[in-house]
Short mmCIF file of C-alpha atoms in Angstrom, two decimals:
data_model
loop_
_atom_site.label_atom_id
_atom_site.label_comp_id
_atom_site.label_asym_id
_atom_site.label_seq_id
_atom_site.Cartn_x
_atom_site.Cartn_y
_atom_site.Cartn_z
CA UNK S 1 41.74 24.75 -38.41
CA UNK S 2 38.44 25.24 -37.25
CA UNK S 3 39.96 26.76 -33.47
CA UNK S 4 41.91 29.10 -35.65
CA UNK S 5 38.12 30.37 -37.90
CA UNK S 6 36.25 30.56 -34.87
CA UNK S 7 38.59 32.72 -33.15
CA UNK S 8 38.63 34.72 -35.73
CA UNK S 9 35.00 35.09 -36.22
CA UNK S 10 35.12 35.63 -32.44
CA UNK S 11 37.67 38.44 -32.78
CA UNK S 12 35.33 39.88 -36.27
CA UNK S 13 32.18 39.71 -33.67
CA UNK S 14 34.06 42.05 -30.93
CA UNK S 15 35.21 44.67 -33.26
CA UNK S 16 31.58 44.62 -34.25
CA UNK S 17 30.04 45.11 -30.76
CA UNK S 18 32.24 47.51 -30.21
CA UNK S 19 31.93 49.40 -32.92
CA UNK S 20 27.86 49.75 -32.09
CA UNK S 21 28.51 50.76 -28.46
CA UNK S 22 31.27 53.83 -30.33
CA UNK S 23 28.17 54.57 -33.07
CA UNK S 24 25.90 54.56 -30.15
CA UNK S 25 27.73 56.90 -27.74
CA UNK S 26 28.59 59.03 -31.05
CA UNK S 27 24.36 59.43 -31.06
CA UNK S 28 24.26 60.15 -27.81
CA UNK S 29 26.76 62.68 -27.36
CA UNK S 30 25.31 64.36 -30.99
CA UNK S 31 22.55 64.83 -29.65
CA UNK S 32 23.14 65.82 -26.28
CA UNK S 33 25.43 68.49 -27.81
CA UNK S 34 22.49 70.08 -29.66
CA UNK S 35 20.14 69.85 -27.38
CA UNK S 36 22.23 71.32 -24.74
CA UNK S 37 23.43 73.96 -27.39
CA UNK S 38 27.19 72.49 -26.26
CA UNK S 39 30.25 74.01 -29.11
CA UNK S 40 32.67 72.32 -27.83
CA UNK S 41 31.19 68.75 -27.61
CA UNK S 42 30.04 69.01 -30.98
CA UNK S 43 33.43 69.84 -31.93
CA UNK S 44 34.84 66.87 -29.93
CA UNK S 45 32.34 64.41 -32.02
CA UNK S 46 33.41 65.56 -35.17
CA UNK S 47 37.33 65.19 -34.49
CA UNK S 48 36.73 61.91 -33.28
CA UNK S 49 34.37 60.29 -36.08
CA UNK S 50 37.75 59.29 -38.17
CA UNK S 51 37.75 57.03 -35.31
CA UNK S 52 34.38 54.96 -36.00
CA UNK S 53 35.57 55.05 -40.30
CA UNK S 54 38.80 53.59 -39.29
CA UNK S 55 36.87 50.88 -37.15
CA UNK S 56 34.92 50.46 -40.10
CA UNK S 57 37.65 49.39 -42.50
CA UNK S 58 39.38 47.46 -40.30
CA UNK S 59 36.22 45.32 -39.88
CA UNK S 60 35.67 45.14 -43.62
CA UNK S 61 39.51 43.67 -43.78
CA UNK S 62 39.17 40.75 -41.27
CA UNK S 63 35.09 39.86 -42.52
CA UNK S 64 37.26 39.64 -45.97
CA UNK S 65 40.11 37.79 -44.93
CA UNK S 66 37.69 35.30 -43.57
CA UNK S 67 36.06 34.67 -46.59
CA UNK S 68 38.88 34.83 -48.79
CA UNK S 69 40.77 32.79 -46.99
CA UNK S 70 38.33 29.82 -44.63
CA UNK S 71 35.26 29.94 -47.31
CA UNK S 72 32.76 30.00 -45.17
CA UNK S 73 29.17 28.68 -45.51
CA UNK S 74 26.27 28.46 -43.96
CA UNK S 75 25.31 30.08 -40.67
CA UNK S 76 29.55 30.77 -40.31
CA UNK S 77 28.43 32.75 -43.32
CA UNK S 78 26.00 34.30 -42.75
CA UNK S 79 27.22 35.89 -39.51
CA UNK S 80 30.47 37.36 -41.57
CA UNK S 81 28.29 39.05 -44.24
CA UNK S 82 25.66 40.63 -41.86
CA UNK S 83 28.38 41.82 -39.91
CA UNK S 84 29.75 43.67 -43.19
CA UNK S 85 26.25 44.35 -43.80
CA UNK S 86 25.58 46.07 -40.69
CA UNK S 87 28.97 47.93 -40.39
CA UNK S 88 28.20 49.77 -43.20
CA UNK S 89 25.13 50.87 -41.42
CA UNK S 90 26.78 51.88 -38.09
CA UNK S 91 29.24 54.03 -40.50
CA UNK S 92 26.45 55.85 -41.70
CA UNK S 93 25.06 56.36 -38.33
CA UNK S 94 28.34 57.99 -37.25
CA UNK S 95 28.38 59.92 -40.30
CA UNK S 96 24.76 61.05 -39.08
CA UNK S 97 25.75 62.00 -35.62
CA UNK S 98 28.77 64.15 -36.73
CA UNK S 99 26.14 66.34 -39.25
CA UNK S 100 23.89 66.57 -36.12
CA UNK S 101 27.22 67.87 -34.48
CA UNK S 102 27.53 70.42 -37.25
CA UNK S 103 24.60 71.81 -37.36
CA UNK S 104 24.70 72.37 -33.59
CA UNK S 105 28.12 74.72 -34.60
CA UNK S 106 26.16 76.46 -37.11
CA UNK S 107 22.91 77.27 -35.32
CA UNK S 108 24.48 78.53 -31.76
CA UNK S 109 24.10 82.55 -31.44
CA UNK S 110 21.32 82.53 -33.64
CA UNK S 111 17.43 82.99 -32.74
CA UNK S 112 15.91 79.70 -31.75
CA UNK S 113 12.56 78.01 -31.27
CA UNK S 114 12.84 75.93 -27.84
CA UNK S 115 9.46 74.40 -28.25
CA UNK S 116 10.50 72.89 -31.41
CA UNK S 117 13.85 71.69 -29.66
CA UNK S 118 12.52 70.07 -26.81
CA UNK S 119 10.29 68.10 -29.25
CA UNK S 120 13.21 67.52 -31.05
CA UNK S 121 14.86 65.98 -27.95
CA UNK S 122 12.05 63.57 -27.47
CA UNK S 123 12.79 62.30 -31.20
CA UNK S 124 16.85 61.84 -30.14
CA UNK S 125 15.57 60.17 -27.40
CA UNK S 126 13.21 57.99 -29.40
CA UNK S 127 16.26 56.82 -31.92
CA UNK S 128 18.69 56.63 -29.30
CA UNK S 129 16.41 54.10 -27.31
CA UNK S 130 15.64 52.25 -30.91
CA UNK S 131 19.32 51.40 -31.31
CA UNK S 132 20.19 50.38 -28.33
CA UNK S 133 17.46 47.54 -28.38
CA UNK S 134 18.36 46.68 -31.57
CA UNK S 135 21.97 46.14 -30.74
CA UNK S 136 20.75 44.13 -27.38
CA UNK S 137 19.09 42.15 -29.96
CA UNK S 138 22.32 41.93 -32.48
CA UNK S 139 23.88 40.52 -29.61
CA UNK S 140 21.44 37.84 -28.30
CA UNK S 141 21.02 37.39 -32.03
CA UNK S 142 16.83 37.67 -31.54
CA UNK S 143 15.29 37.89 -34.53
CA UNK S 144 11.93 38.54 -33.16
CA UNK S 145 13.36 41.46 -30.90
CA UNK S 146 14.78 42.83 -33.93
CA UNK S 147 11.60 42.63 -35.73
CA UNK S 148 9.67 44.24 -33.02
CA UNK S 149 11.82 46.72 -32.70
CA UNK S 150 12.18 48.00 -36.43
CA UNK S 151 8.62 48.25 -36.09
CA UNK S 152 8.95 51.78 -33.80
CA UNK S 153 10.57 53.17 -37.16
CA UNK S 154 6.94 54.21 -38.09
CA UNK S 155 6.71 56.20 -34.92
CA UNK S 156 9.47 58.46 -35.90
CA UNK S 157 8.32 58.27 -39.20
CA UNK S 158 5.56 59.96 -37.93
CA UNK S 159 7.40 62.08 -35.84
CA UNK S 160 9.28 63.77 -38.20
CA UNK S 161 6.21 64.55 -40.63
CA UNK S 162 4.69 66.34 -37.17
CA UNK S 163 8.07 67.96 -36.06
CA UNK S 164 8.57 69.14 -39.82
CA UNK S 165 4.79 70.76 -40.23
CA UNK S 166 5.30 72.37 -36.65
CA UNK S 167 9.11 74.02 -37.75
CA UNK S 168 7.33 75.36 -40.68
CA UNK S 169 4.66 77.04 -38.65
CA UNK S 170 6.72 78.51 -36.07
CA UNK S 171 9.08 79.82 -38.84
CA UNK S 172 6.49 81.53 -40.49
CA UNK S 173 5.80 83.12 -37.14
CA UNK S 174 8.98 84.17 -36.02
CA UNK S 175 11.21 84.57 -39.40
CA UNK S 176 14.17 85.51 -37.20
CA UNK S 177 14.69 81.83 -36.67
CA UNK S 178 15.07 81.00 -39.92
CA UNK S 179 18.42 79.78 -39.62
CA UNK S 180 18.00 78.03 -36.57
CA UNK S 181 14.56 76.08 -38.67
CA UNK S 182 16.71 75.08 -41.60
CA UNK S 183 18.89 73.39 -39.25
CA UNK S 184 16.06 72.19 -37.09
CA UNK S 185 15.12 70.38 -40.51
CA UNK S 186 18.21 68.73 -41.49
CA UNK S 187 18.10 67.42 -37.95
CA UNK S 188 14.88 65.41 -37.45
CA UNK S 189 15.99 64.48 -41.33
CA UNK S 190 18.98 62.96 -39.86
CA UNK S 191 17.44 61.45 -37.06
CA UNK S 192 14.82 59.85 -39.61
CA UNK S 193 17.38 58.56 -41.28
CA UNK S 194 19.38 57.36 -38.80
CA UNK S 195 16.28 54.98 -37.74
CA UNK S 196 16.31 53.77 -41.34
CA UNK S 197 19.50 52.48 -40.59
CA UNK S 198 18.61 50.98 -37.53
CA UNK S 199 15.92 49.07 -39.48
CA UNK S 200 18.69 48.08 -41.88
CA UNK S 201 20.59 46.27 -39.02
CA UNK S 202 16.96 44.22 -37.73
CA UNK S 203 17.00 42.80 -41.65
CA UNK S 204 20.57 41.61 -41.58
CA UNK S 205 20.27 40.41 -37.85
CA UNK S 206 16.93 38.21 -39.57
CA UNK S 207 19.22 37.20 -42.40
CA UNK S 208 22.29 36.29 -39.86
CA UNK S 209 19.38 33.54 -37.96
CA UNK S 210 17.22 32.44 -40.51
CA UNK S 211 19.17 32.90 -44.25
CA UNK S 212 15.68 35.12 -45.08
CA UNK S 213 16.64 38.20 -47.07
CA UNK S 214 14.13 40.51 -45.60
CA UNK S 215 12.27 44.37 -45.91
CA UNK S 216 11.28 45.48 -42.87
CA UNK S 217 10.77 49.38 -44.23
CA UNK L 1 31.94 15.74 -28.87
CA UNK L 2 28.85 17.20 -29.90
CA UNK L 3 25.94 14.35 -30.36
CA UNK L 4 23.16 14.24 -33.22
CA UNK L 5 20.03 13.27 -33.66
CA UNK L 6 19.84 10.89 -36.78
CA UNK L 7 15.79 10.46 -37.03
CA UNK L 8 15.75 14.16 -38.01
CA UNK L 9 15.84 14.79 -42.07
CA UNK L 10 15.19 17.29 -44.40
CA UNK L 11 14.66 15.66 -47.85
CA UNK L 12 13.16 17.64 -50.71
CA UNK L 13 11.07 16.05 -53.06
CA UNK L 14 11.85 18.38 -56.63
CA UNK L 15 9.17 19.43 -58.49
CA UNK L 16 10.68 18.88 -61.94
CA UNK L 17 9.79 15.13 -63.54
CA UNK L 18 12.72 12.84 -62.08
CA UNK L 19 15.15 10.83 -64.37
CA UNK L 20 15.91 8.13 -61.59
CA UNK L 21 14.47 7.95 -58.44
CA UNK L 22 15.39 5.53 -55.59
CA UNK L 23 12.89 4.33 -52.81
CA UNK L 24 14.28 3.19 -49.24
CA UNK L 25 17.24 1.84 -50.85
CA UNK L 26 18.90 -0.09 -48.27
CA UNK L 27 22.68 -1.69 -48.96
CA UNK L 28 24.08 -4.78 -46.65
CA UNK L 29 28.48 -5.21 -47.24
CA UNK L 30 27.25 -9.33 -45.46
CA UNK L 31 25.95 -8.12 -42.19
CA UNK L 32 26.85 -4.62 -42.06
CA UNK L 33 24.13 -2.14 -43.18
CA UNK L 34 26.06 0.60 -45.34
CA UNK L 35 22.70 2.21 -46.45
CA UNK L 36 19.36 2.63 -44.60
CA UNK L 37 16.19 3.64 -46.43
CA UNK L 38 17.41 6.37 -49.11
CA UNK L 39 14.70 7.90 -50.89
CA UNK L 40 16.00 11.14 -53.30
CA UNK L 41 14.54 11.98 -56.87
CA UNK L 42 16.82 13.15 -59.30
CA UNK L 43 15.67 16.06 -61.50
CA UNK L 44 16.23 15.52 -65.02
CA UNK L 45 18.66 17.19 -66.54
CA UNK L 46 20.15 18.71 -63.98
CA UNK L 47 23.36 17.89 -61.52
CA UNK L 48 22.83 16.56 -58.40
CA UNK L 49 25.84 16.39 -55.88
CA UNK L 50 26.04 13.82 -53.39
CA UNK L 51 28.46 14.78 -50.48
CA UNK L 52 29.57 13.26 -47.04
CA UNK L 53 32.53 12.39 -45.05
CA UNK L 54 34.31 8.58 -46.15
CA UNK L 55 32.50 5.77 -45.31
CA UNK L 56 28.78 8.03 -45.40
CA UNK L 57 27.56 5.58 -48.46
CA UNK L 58 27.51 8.40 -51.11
CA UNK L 59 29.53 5.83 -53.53
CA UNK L 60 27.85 2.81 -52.27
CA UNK L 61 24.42 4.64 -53.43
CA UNK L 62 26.08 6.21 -56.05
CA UNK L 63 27.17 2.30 -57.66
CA UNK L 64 23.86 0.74 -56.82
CA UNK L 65 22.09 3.29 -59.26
CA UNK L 66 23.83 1.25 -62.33
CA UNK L 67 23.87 -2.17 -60.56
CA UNK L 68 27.37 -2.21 -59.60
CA UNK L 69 26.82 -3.38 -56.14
CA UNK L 70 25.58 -6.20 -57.52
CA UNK L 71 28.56 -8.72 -56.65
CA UNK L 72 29.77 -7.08 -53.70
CA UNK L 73 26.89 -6.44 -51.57
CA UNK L 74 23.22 -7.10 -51.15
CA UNK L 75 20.85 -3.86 -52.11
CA UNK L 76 17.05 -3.67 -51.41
CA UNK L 77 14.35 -1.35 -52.12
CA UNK L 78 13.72 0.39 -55.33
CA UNK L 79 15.12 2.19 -58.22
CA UNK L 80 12.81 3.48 -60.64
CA UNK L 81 13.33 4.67 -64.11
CA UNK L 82 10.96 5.50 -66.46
CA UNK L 83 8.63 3.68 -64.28
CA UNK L 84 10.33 0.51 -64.10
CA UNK L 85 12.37 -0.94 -61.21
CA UNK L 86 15.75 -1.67 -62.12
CA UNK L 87 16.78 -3.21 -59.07
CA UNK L 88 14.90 -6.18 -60.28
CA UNK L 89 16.95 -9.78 -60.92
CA UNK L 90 15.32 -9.86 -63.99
CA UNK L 91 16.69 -6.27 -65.80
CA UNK L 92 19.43 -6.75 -67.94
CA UNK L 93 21.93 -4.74 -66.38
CA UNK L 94 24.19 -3.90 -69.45
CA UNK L 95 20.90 -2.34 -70.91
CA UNK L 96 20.69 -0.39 -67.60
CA UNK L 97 24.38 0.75 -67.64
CA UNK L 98 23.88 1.30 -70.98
CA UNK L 99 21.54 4.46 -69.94
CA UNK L 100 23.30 4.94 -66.81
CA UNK L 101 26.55 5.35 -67.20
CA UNK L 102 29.31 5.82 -64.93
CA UNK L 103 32.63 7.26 -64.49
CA UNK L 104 35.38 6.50 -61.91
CA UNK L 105 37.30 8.53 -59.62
CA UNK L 106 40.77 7.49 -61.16
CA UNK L 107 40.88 7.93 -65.40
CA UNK L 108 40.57 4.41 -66.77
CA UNK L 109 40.73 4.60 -70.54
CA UNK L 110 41.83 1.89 -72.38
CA UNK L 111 45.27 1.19 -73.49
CA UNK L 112 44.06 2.37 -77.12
CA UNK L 113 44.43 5.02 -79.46
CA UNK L 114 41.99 8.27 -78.26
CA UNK L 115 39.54 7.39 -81.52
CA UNK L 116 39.24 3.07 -80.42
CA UNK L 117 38.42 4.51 -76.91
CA UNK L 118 35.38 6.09 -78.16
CA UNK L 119 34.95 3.82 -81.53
CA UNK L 120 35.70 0.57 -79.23
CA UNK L 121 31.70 0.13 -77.85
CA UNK L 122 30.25 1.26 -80.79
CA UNK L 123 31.76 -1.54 -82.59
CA UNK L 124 30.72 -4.07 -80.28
CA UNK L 125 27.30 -2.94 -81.13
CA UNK L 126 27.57 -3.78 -84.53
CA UNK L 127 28.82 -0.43 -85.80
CA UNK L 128 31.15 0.03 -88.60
CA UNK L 129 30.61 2.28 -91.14
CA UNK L 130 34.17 4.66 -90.94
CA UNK L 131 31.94 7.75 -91.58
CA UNK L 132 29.09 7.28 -89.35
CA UNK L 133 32.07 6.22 -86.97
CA UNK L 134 34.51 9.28 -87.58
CA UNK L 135 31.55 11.40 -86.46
CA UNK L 136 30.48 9.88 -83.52
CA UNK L 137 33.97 9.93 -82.23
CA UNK L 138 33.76 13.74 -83.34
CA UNK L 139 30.91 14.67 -81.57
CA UNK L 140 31.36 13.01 -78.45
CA UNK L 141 35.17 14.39 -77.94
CA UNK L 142 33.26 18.17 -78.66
CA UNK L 143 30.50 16.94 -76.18
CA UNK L 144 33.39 16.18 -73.46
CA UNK L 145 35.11 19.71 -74.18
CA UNK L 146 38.54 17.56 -75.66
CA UNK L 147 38.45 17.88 -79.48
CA UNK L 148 39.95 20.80 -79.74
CA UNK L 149 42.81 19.45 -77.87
CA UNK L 150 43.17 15.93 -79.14
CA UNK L 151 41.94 16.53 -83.14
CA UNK L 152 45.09 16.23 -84.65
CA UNK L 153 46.37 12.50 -82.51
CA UNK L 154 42.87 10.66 -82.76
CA UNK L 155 45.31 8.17 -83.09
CA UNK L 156 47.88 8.90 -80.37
CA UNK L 157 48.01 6.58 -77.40
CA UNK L 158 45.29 7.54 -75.17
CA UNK L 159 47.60 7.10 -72.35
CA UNK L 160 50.00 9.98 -73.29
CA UNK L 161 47.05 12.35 -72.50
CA UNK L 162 47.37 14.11 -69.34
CA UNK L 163 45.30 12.85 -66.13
CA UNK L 164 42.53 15.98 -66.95
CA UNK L 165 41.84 14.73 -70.66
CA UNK L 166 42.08 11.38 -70.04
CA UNK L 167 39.27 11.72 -67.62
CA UNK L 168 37.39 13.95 -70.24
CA UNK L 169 37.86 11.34 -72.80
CA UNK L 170 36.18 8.78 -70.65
CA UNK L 171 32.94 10.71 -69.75
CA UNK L 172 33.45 11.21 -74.52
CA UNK L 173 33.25 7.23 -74.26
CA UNK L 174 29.98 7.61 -71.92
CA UNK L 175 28.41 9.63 -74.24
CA UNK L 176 29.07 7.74 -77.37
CA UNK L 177 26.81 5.80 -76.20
CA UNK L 178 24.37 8.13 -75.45
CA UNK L 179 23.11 7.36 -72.40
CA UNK L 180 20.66 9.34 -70.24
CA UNK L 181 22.35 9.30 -66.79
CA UNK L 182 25.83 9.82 -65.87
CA UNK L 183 27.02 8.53 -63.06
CA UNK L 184 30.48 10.26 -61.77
CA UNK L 185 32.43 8.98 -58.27
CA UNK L 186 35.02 11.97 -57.69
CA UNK L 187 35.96 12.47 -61.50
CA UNK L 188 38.30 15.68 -60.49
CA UNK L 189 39.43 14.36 -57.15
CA UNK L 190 42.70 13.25 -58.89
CA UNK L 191 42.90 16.39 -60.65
CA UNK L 192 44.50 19.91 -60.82
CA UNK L 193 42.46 22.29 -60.48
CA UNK L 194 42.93 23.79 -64.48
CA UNK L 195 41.60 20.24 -65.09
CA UNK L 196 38.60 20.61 -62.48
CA UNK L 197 38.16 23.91 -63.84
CA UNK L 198 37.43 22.10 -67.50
CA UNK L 199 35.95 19.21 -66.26
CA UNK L 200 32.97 21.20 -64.62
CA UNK L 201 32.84 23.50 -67.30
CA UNK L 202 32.06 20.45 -68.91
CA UNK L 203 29.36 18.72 -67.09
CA UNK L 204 27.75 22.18 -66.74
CA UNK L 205 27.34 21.84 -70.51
CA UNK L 206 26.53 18.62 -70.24
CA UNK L 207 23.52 19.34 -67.81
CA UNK L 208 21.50 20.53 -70.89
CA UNK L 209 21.34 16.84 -72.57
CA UNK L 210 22.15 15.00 -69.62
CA UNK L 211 21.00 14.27 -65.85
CA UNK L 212 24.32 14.28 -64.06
CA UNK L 213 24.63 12.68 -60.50
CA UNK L 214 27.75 13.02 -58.94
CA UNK L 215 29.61 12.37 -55.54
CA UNK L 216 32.70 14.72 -54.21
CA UNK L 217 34.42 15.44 -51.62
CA UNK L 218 35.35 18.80 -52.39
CA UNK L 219 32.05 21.10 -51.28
CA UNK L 220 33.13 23.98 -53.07
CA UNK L 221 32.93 21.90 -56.23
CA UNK L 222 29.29 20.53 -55.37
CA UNK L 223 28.34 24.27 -54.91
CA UNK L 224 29.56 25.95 -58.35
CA UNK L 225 28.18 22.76 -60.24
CA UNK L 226 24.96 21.11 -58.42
CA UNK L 227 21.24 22.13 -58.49
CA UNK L 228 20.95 19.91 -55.89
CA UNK L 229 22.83 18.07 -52.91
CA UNK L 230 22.02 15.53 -51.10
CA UNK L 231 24.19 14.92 -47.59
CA UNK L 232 25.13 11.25 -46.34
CA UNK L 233 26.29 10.47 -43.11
CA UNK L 234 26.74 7.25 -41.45
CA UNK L 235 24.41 5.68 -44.13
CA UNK L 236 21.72 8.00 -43.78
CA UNK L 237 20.48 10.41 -46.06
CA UNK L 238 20.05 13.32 -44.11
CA UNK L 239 19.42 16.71 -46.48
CA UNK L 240 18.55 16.86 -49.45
CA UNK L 241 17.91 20.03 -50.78
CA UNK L 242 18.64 22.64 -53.47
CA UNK L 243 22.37 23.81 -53.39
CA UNK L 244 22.02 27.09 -52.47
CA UNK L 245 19.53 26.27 -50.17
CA UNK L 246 21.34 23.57 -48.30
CA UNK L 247 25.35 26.03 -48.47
CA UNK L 248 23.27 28.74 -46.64
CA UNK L 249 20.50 27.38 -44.49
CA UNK L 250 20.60 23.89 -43.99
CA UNK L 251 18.20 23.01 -41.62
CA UNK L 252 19.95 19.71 -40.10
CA UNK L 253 22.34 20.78 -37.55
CA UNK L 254 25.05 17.72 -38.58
CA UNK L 255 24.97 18.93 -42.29
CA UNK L 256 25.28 22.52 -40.68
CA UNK L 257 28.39 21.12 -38.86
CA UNK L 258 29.57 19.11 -41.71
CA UNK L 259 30.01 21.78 -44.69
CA UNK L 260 31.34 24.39 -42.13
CA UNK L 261 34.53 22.21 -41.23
CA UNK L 262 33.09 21.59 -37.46
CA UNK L 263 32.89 17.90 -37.85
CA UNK L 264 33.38 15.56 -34.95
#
């Protein structure tokens, strides 16, 4: 019985992993796309986020099943309901990266601020590096690399604050971009966001080692 | 075959003032050593599960906490209640199972009427006024969750009962007595689970008047019903810790092993 729960769990772990490397290219290629001012790859994103839901729900089936059915305790667990935990928060991120996707539709053709974007960029780049350590450390299940690494959530905390006072300024000089600073906005709003979520997944990959309910915000 | 380390425990000592409380208990079957050095405090008032694969020495602790190891095996060390040491030669053990009291995996009531199961001890004790009689029998069926079901045939054959009352009607006949402890050894293991289901519903009333220690095998049972468990293996105590504490983190690696099914 306990060959058939732990390939199972096994099988529940995969689906996992690969649903972060899916969330994490969806990032990637999001922001790419509107840094690169690139249509069609937005376009490509948002068709294909159904994708990372549909991963999502299957995942939420089998952690289920498991519990429904081999009543797990302990770490056994503990791993299932992080995992459920944490797919909820690669979901969101998806959801994230296909509004960063949209708003790269809506703001081509229009007047834009490029020194705003390229700090922008540096942001993407910022989050982008932030999840990928913290899914290195999901899968080495490190607790103190996860811990470490929700800490650069205050950096683009601060980030954003600076990005947003800067779009205000250079709206107010060139009002033409308007559009293109409302979308700027929503952006680095996304982005901060999407590194809340990223600190969400270092508190369940604590929980998954050590049992401590954590807030690492 | 995964090896342990057995010199590694986690034993909580509860804050709350203990009812019983053993002290390196130690339990010889001749020459073999089915116990070595159990020390655990049991809260009052509240359940305590003690779980562990066969032969771990949950129910050989579990018997010497009344003195029923007495004939069968030799138990040293300590168990104190209300300060005294009743693993003494000298303590009358029918006054000490008279506050600990103890109920058996298998329903044992006697081949009486439901009423002379529950009037039978108190009339040994000298009592016999009807009244006083008729509502201890009352109150002790309520206590045990049966009245309701047996109110009308106080006078039916206790036998005819089904396995689930019976073994409700002989934790009633514990607490006619009154006791302090009770003492369980698998009370649902021979049960549906409608009958488990009423049976815990039970003791978690229970809990409120009563400090309830009591050895399963069924872990799911020890984790809707205990405050705190205590894990055997091989003789040792090894964890001993609040329930939720011990079904989420336990911090032994063979208790770890043991409640998740990856035994051996």
């Amino acid at each position: 019985m306990r060959a058939v729960f732990d390939r199972k769990l096994n099988q529940l772990r995969q689906s996992f992993e690969a649903m972060g490397l899916a969330v994490n290219q969806q990032i990637q290629a999001a922001t790419q796309a509107f840094i690169d001012h690139d249509k069609a790859a937005a376009q490509l994103l948002i068709d294909a986020d159904q994708a990372t839901n549909t991963a999502e729900v299957n995942l939420e089936q089998q952690a289920l099943e498991l519990i429904v059915l081999q009543q797990p305790v302990a770490n056994d667990f503990r791993t299932i309901i992080s995992i459920l935990k944490a797919s909820s928060d690669l979901e969101r991120i998806g959801d994230h990266a296909v509004n960063i996707a949209r708003e790269t539709i809506n703001v081509k053709g229009n007047t834009r601020l490029p020194e705003v974007e390229a700090k922008i960029a540096v942001m993407a780049g910022k989050v982008r590096t932030m999840l990928i350590q913290m899914l290195k450390a999901d899968l080495s299940l490190d607790a103190t690399a996860a811990r470490n690494c929700a800490q650069q959530d205050r950096l683009i905390d601060q980030l954003y604050q600076a990005i947003r006072q800067e779009i205000v300024l250079a709206n107010q000089a060139t009002p033409a971009a308007s559009l293109a600073s409302t979308s700027y906005l929503l952006v680095i709003r996304l982005l901060e966001r999407i590194g809340d979520h990223v600190v969400n997944l270092a508190e369940w990959i604590v929980y998954s080692v050590s049992g401590e309910i954590v807030d690492l915000t | 075959m995964q090896t342990y380390q057995y010199d590694q425990t986690n034993i909580c000592q509860p804050t709350l003032a203990p009812a019983l409380a053993t002290r390196e208990l130690e339990v010889f079957y001749g020459d073999k050593q089915a116990l070595f050095k159990g020390s655990l405090q049991f809260p009052k008032h509240r359940i305590t599960a003690l779980i562990g694969a066969s032969g771990s020495g949950k129910s050989t602790f579990l018997r010497c906490l009344n003195r029923m190891n007495d004939r069968v095996a030799t138990v040293k060390g300590r168990i104190l209640y209300h300060d005294t040491d009743i693993n003494q030669r000298q303590i009358n053990v029918y006054q000490v199972r008279r506050q600990i009291s103890m109920v058996f995996q298998r329903p044992n009531p006697f081949a009486k009427s439901i009423r002379e199961n529950i009037a039978f001890a108190l009339k040994q004790q000298g009592l016999h006024d009807r009244a006083q009689l008729a509502a201890r029998v009352e109150t002790s069926l309520k206590a045990a969750a049966l009245w309701d079901e047996v109110k009308d045939e106080l006078d039916q054959s206790a036998l005819a009962l089904s396995g689930g009352q019976q073994q409700r009607l002989c934790i009633a006949r514990c607490l006619a007595l009154a006791p302090d402890i009770l003492l369980l050894d698998e009370p649902a293991s021979a049960l549906d689970p409608i009958s488990t289901a009423k049976i815990e519903a039970t003791l978690a009333a229970l809990r409120h008047d009563y400090t309830i220690i009591i050895v399963t095998h069924n872990m799911q049972q020890a984790s809707r019903i205990a405050d705190y468990t205590a894990f055997f293996h091989l003789g040792h105590i090894l964890e001993y810790s609040e329930t939720e504490a011990l079904f989420t983190r336990p911090q032994i690696k063979v208790t770890e092993d043991y409640i998740s099914g990856n035994f051996g």
